[in-house]
PDB file of C-alpha atoms in Angstrom:
ATOM      1  CA  MET A   1       0.000   0.000   0.000  1.00 78.00           C
ATOM      2  CA  SER A   2       2.844   2.416   0.766  1.00 83.00           C
ATOM      3  CA  ARG A   3       4.336   1.743  -2.663  1.00 82.00           C
ATOM      4  CA  LEU A   4       1.015   2.688  -4.313  1.00 74.00           C
ATOM      5  CA  ALA A   5       0.837   5.951  -2.317  1.00 77.00           C
ATOM      6  CA  ARG A   6       4.314   7.003  -3.524  1.00 79.00           C
ATOM      7  CA  ASP A   7       3.536   6.329  -7.215  1.00 78.00           C
ATOM      8  CA  THR A   8       3.079   9.669  -9.074  1.00 78.00           C
ATOM      9  CA  ARG A   9       2.921   8.426 -12.670  1.00 82.00           C
ATOM     10  CA  GLY A  10      -0.770   9.343 -13.207  1.00 83.00           C
ATOM     11  CA  SER A  11      -0.905  12.608 -11.255  1.00 84.00           C
ATOM     12  CA  ALA A  12      -0.564  14.835 -14.312  1.00 86.00           C
ATOM     13  CA  ALA A  13      -3.515  13.107 -15.988  1.00 88.00           C
ATOM     14  CA  VAL A  14      -5.658  13.512 -12.871  1.00 89.00           C
ATOM     15  CA  GLU A  15      -4.752  17.209 -12.571  1.00 90.00           C
ATOM     16  CA  MET A  16      -5.586  17.741 -16.235  1.00 93.00           C
ATOM     17  CA  ALA A  17      -8.913  15.960 -15.821  1.00 94.00           C
ATOM     18  CA  LEU A  18      -9.753  18.281 -12.936  1.00 94.00           C
ATOM     19  CA  ALA A  19      -8.597  21.502 -14.628  1.00 95.00           C
ATOM     20  CA  LEU A  20      -9.919  20.856 -18.163  1.00 95.00           C
ATOM     21  CA  PRO A  21     -13.623  21.608 -17.488  1.00 93.00           C
ATOM     22  CA  ILE A  22     -12.726  24.951 -15.920  1.00 95.00           C
ATOM     23  CA  LEU A  23     -10.392  25.867 -18.778  1.00 95.00           C
ATOM     24  CA  MET A  24     -12.993  24.858 -21.391  1.00 92.00           C
ATOM     25  CA  ALA A  25     -15.692  26.917 -19.657  1.00 88.00           C
ATOM     26  CA  LEU A  26     -13.397  29.957 -19.639  1.00 93.00           C
ATOM     27  CA  PHE A  27     -12.459  29.485 -23.295  1.00 93.00           C
ATOM     28  CA  PHE A  28     -15.963  28.899 -24.679  1.00 88.00           C
ATOM     29  CA  GLY A  29     -17.450  31.540 -22.385  1.00 87.00           C
ATOM     30  CA  SER A  30     -15.074  34.178 -23.702  1.00 93.00           C
ATOM     31  CA  VAL A  31     -15.841  33.139 -27.312  1.00 91.00           C
ATOM     32  CA  GLU A  32     -19.583  33.395 -26.617  1.00 88.00           C
ATOM     33  CA  LEU A  33     -19.193  36.771 -24.917  1.00 90.00           C
ATOM     34  CA  GLY A  34     -17.139  38.071 -27.840  1.00 93.00           C
ATOM     35  CA  ASN A  35     -19.816  36.905 -30.274  1.00 90.00           C
ATOM     36  CA  TYR A  36     -22.523  38.633 -28.223  1.00 90.00           C
ATOM     37  CA  PHE A  37     -20.660  41.954 -28.313  1.00 93.00           C
ATOM     38  CA  GLN A  38     -19.948  41.560 -32.044  1.00 92.00           C
ATOM     39  CA  SER A  39     -23.651  40.889 -32.721  1.00 90.00           C
ATOM     40  CA  GLN A  40     -24.629  43.942 -30.659  1.00 93.00           C
ATOM     41  CA  HIS A  41     -22.153  46.048 -32.646  1.00 93.00           C
ATOM     42  CA  VAL A  42     -23.581  44.806 -35.961  1.00 92.00           C
ATOM     43  CA  LEU A  43     -27.106  45.648 -34.759  1.00 92.00           C
ATOM     44  CA  VAL A  44     -26.106  49.165 -33.676  1.00 93.00           C
ATOM     45  CA  LYS A  45     -24.284  49.777 -36.970  1.00 93.00           C
ATOM     46  CA  GLY A  46     -27.317  48.647 -38.955  1.00 92.00           C
ATOM     47  CA  LEU A  47     -29.586  50.831 -36.875  1.00 93.00           C
ATOM     48  CA  ARG A  48     -27.285  53.812 -37.363  1.00 93.00           C
ATOM     49  CA  ASP A  49     -27.361  53.251 -41.144  1.00 92.00           C
ATOM     50  CA  GLY A  50     -31.162  53.096 -41.059  1.00 92.00           C
ATOM     51  CA  ALA A  51     -31.476  56.268 -38.986  1.00 91.00           C
ATOM     52  CA  VAL A  52     -29.179  58.183 -41.345  1.00 92.00           C
ATOM     53  CA  PHE A  53     -31.201  56.899 -44.318  1.00 92.00           C
ATOM     54  CA  VAL A  54     -34.477  58.059 -42.752  1.00 91.00           C
ATOM     55  CA  ALA A  55     -32.987  61.414 -41.722  1.00 89.00           C
ATOM     56  CA  ARG A  56     -32.083  62.202 -45.323  1.00 90.00           C
ATOM     57  CA  GLN A  57     -35.612  61.747 -46.684  1.00 90.00           C
ATOM     58  CA  ASP A  58     -37.755  64.616 -47.891  1.00 86.00           C
ATOM     59  CA  ILE A  59     -39.205  66.664 -45.029  1.00 81.00           C
ATOM     60  CA  SER A  60     -42.745  66.110 -46.344  1.00 82.00           C
ATOM     61  CA  LYS A  61     -42.542  62.384 -45.413  1.00 86.00           C
ATOM     62  CA  PHE A  62     -42.732  63.215 -41.690  1.00 84.00           C
ATOM     63  CA  ASN A  63     -45.816  64.293 -39.767  1.00 80.00           C
ATOM     64  CA  CYS A  64     -45.025  66.102 -36.533  1.00 75.00           C
ATOM     65  CA  THR A  65     -48.671  66.157 -35.477  1.00 76.00           C
ATOM     66  CA  THR A  66     -49.249  62.379 -35.544  1.00 82.00           C
ATOM     67  CA  GLY A  67     -45.622  61.260 -35.121  1.00 80.00           C
ATOM     68  CA  ALA A  68     -45.851  59.180 -38.292  1.00 85.00           C
ATOM     69  CA  ILE A  69     -43.287  58.472 -40.982  1.00 88.00           C
ATOM     70  CA  ASP A  70     -44.182  57.585 -44.570  1.00 89.00           C
ATOM     71  CA  SER A  71     -44.680  53.794 -44.778  1.00 91.00           C
ATOM     72  CA  GLY A  72     -42.442  53.478 -47.848  1.00 92.00           C
ATOM     73  CA  VAL A  73     -39.561  55.075 -45.959  1.00 91.00           C
ATOM     74  CA  VAL A  74     -40.107  52.708 -43.006  1.00 91.00           C
ATOM     75  CA  THR A  75     -40.097  49.651 -45.302  1.00 91.00           C
ATOM     76  CA  GLU A  76     -36.868  50.725 -47.009  1.00 92.00           C
ATOM     77  CA  ALA A  77     -35.243  51.560 -43.663  1.00 91.00           C
ATOM     78  CA  LYS A  78     -36.087  48.107 -42.276  1.00 90.00           C
ATOM     79  CA  LYS A  79     -34.458  46.530 -45.322  1.00 89.00           C
ATOM     80  CA  LEU A  80     -31.354  48.664 -44.889  1.00 90.00           C
ATOM     81  CA  ILE A  81     -31.104  47.918 -41.166  1.00 90.00           C
ATOM     82  CA  GLN A  82     -31.558  44.186 -41.678  1.00 88.00           C
ATOM     83  CA  LYS A  83     -29.515  43.592 -44.840  1.00 89.00           C
ATOM     84  CA  SER A  84     -27.179  46.632 -45.167  1.00 87.00           C
ATOM     85  CA  VAL A  85     -28.462  47.163 -48.732  1.00 87.00           C
ATOM     86  CA  LEU A  86     -31.851  47.953 -50.266  1.00 86.00           C
ATOM     87  CA  ASP A  87     -32.056  44.518 -51.909  1.00 84.00           C
ATOM     88  CA  ASN A  88     -34.462  41.798 -50.748  1.00 81.00           C
ATOM     89  CA  ALA A  89     -32.164  39.051 -52.077  1.00 83.00           C
ATOM     90  CA  ALA A  90     -29.227  40.063 -49.849  1.00 85.00           C
ATOM     91  CA  ASP A  91     -28.322  38.083 -46.744  1.00 87.00           C
ATOM     92  CA  ASP A  92     -29.261  39.316 -43.287  1.00 85.00           C
ATOM     93  CA  ARG A  93     -26.553  40.908 -41.160  1.00 85.00           C
ATOM     94  CA  LEU A  94     -27.314  38.546 -38.268  1.00 84.00           C
ATOM     95  CA  PRO A  95     -29.015  35.144 -37.969  1.00 78.00           C
ATOM     96  CA  LEU A  96     -32.613  35.109 -36.680  1.00 74.00           C
ATOM     97  CA  TRP A  97     -33.046  38.723 -37.812  1.00 76.00           C
ATOM     98  CA  ALA A  98     -36.242  38.456 -39.831  1.00 68.00           C
ATOM     99  CA  ASN A  99     -38.099  35.935 -37.672  1.00 67.00           C
ATOM    100  CA  THR A 100     -38.783  37.726 -34.407  1.00 72.00           C
ATOM    101  CA  THR A 101     -37.285  41.185 -34.735  1.00 82.00           C
ATOM    102  CA  THR A 102     -39.466  44.066 -33.569  1.00 88.00           C
ATOM    103  CA  TYR A 103     -39.070  47.574 -34.912  1.00 89.00           C
ATOM    104  CA  SER A 104     -40.405  50.830 -33.569  1.00 88.00           C
ATOM    105  CA  PHE A 105     -40.257  54.014 -35.644  1.00 89.00           C
ATOM    106  CA  GLY A 106     -41.298  57.389 -34.322  1.00 84.00           C
ATOM    107  CA  VAL A 107     -40.864  61.052 -35.059  1.00 83.00           C
ATOM    108  CA  ALA A 108     -41.092  63.960 -32.665  1.00 78.00           C
ATOM    109  CA  CYS A 109     -40.714  67.654 -33.328  1.00 74.00           C
ATOM    110  CA  PRO A 110     -39.611  70.211 -30.739  1.00 65.00           C
ATOM    111  CA  THR A 111     -41.790  73.306 -30.652  1.00 58.00           C
ATOM    112  CA  SER A 112     -38.835  75.678 -30.807  1.00 54.00           C
ATOM    113  CA  VAL A 113     -35.134  75.905 -30.207  1.00 54.00           C
ATOM    114  CA  SER A 114     -33.433  78.812 -28.454  1.00 56.00           C
ATOM    115  CA  ILE A 115     -29.916  79.700 -29.535  1.00 57.00           C
ATOM    116  CA  THR A 116     -27.861  82.220 -27.568  1.00 64.00           C
ATOM    117  CA  THR A 117     -24.846  83.658 -29.339  1.00 64.00           C
ATOM    118  CA  SER A 118     -21.610  84.705 -27.653  1.00 67.00           C
ATOM    119  CA  SER A 119     -22.773  88.337 -27.794  1.00 72.00           C
ATOM    120  CA  GLY A 120     -25.845  87.449 -25.712  1.00 69.00           C
ATOM    121  CA  THR A 121     -28.430  87.584 -28.520  1.00 64.00           C
ATOM    122  CA  THR A 122     -31.120  84.869 -28.254  1.00 61.00           C
ATOM    123  CA  THR A 123     -32.919  83.534 -31.312  1.00 55.00           C
ATOM    124  CA  THR A 124     -35.957  81.270 -30.985  1.00 56.00           C
ATOM    125  CA  GLY A 125     -37.518  79.060 -33.660  1.00 51.00           C
ATOM    126  CA  MET A 126     -36.270  77.322 -36.770  1.00 48.00           C
ATOM    127  CA  GLY A 127     -36.389  78.211 -40.389  1.00 45.00           C
ATOM    128  CA  GLY A 128     -34.921  76.944 -43.607  1.00 45.00           C
ATOM    129  CA  ILE A 129     -36.138  73.509 -44.674  1.00 45.00           C
ATOM    130  CA  TYR A 130     -38.188  73.144 -41.494  1.00 47.00           C
ATOM    131  CA  VAL A 131     -40.767  75.718 -42.641  1.00 47.00           C
ATOM    132  CA  ALA A 132     -42.659  72.812 -44.273  1.00 48.00           C
ATOM    133  CA  ASN A 133     -43.175  71.294 -40.829  1.00 50.00           C
ATOM    134  CA  SER A 134     -44.338  74.400 -38.952  1.00 53.00           C
ATOM    135  CA  ASN A 135     -40.752  75.462 -38.206  1.00 51.00           C
ATOM    136  CA  ARG A 136     -40.005  72.259 -36.303  1.00 59.00           C
ATOM    137  CA  ALA A 137     -37.141  69.864 -36.980  1.00 70.00           C
ATOM    138  CA  PRO A 138     -38.320  66.247 -36.891  1.00 78.00           C
ATOM    139  CA  VAL A 139     -36.244  63.916 -34.747  1.00 83.00           C
ATOM    140  CA  VAL A 140     -36.530  60.268 -35.771  1.00 86.00           C
ATOM    141  CA  THR A 141     -36.200  57.533 -33.139  1.00 88.00           C
ATOM    142  CA  ILE A 142     -35.792  53.888 -34.155  1.00 91.00           C
ATOM    143  CA  ASN A 143     -35.827  50.975 -31.689  1.00 92.00           C
ATOM    144  CA  VAL A 144     -34.928  47.395 -32.604  1.00 92.00           C
ATOM    145  CA  SER A 145     -35.170  44.289 -30.442  1.00 91.00           C
ATOM    146  CA  MET A 146     -34.179  40.818 -31.619  1.00 88.00           C
ATOM    147  CA  PRO A 147     -33.217  37.493 -30.070  1.00 86.00           C
ATOM    148  CA  TYR A 148     -29.582  36.519 -29.683  1.00 85.00           C
ATOM    149  CA  ARG A 149     -28.613  33.055 -30.886  1.00 80.00           C
ATOM    150  CA  LEU A 150     -25.977  31.321 -28.763  1.00 81.00           C
ATOM    151  CA  LEU A 151     -23.014  29.857 -30.630  1.00 79.00           C
ATOM    152  CA  MET A 152     -22.991  26.876 -28.290  1.00 74.00           C
ATOM    153  CA  SER A 153     -26.751  26.217 -28.451  1.00 70.00           C
ATOM    154  CA  GLY A 154     -26.272  23.104 -30.599  1.00 68.00           C
ATOM    155  CA  TRP A 155     -24.019  21.487 -28.003  1.00 69.00           C
ATOM    156  CA  GLY A 156     -26.779  20.522 -25.616  1.00 66.00           C
ATOM    157  CA  LEU A 157     -26.696  23.683 -23.542  1.00 64.00           C
ATOM    158  CA  THR A 158     -29.938  25.002 -22.180  1.00 63.00           C
ATOM    159  CA  PRO A 159     -31.109  27.854 -24.411  1.00 63.00           C
ATOM    160  CA  ILE A 160     -30.984  31.272 -22.799  1.00 69.00           C
ATOM    161  CA  SER A 161     -33.389  33.914 -24.057  1.00 78.00           C
ATOM    162  CA  LEU A 162     -31.084  36.881 -24.524  1.00 83.00           C
ATOM    163  CA  LYS A 163     -32.166  39.892 -26.564  1.00 87.00           C
ATOM    164  CA  LEU A 164     -30.160  42.401 -28.530  1.00 90.00           C
ATOM    165  CA  ASN A 165     -31.665  45.881 -28.135  1.00 92.00           C
ATOM    166  CA  ALA A 166     -30.638  49.163 -29.700  1.00 92.00           C
ATOM    167  CA  THR A 167     -32.000  52.686 -30.114  1.00 91.00           C
ATOM    168  CA  GLN A 168     -30.871  55.394 -32.499  1.00 91.00           C
ATOM    169  CA  GLN A 169     -31.988  58.981 -33.035  1.00 88.00           C
ATOM    170  CA  ALA A 170     -31.315  61.320 -35.943  1.00 87.00           C
ATOM    171  CA  VAL A 171     -32.452  64.818 -36.812  1.00 83.00           C
ATOM    172  CA  VAL A 172     -34.141  64.948 -40.202  1.00 82.00           C
ATOM    173  CA  MET A 173     -32.113  67.035 -42.601  1.00 80.00           C
ATOM    174  CA  GLY A 174     -34.251  66.450 -45.662  1.00 70.00           C
ATOM    175  CA  ILE A 175     -33.049  66.782 -49.223  1.00 64.00           C
TER     176      ILE A 175
END
């Protein structure tokens, strides 16, 4: 029995068997976390592209009274956010995008803006292209929420219902 207690030939294998699950969890967890942040970045970039697209539409496509945006603009913006191009045949930026993604488009218009110059002069109101909208600059807000698909979901892990959420605002500049 004392000879068996002094034998160290299998100790490295036992230590590896004990440490391997922890090392694998750290490795795959960091890969999954990196993929989550990359997916969130792709969503935010797509949303930013969509908000810029909407902000460059003609000022007449926005209604400050009802908070509505022209339905054609909304449809094109959704395509741009989802696919990065205005082509239905293009691939989605992220998996699971089209299935359960929810969009929210809104427009709000401030009643007036006060600008004070360095000399102390205050100017209130807006002019220029905003005259078509009762001197108010429309501000577009777009919200997107979609499910996140785990990389390791096919490996027998319990699915976690994580969502990717993003919001973007842009002031309508018109054309």
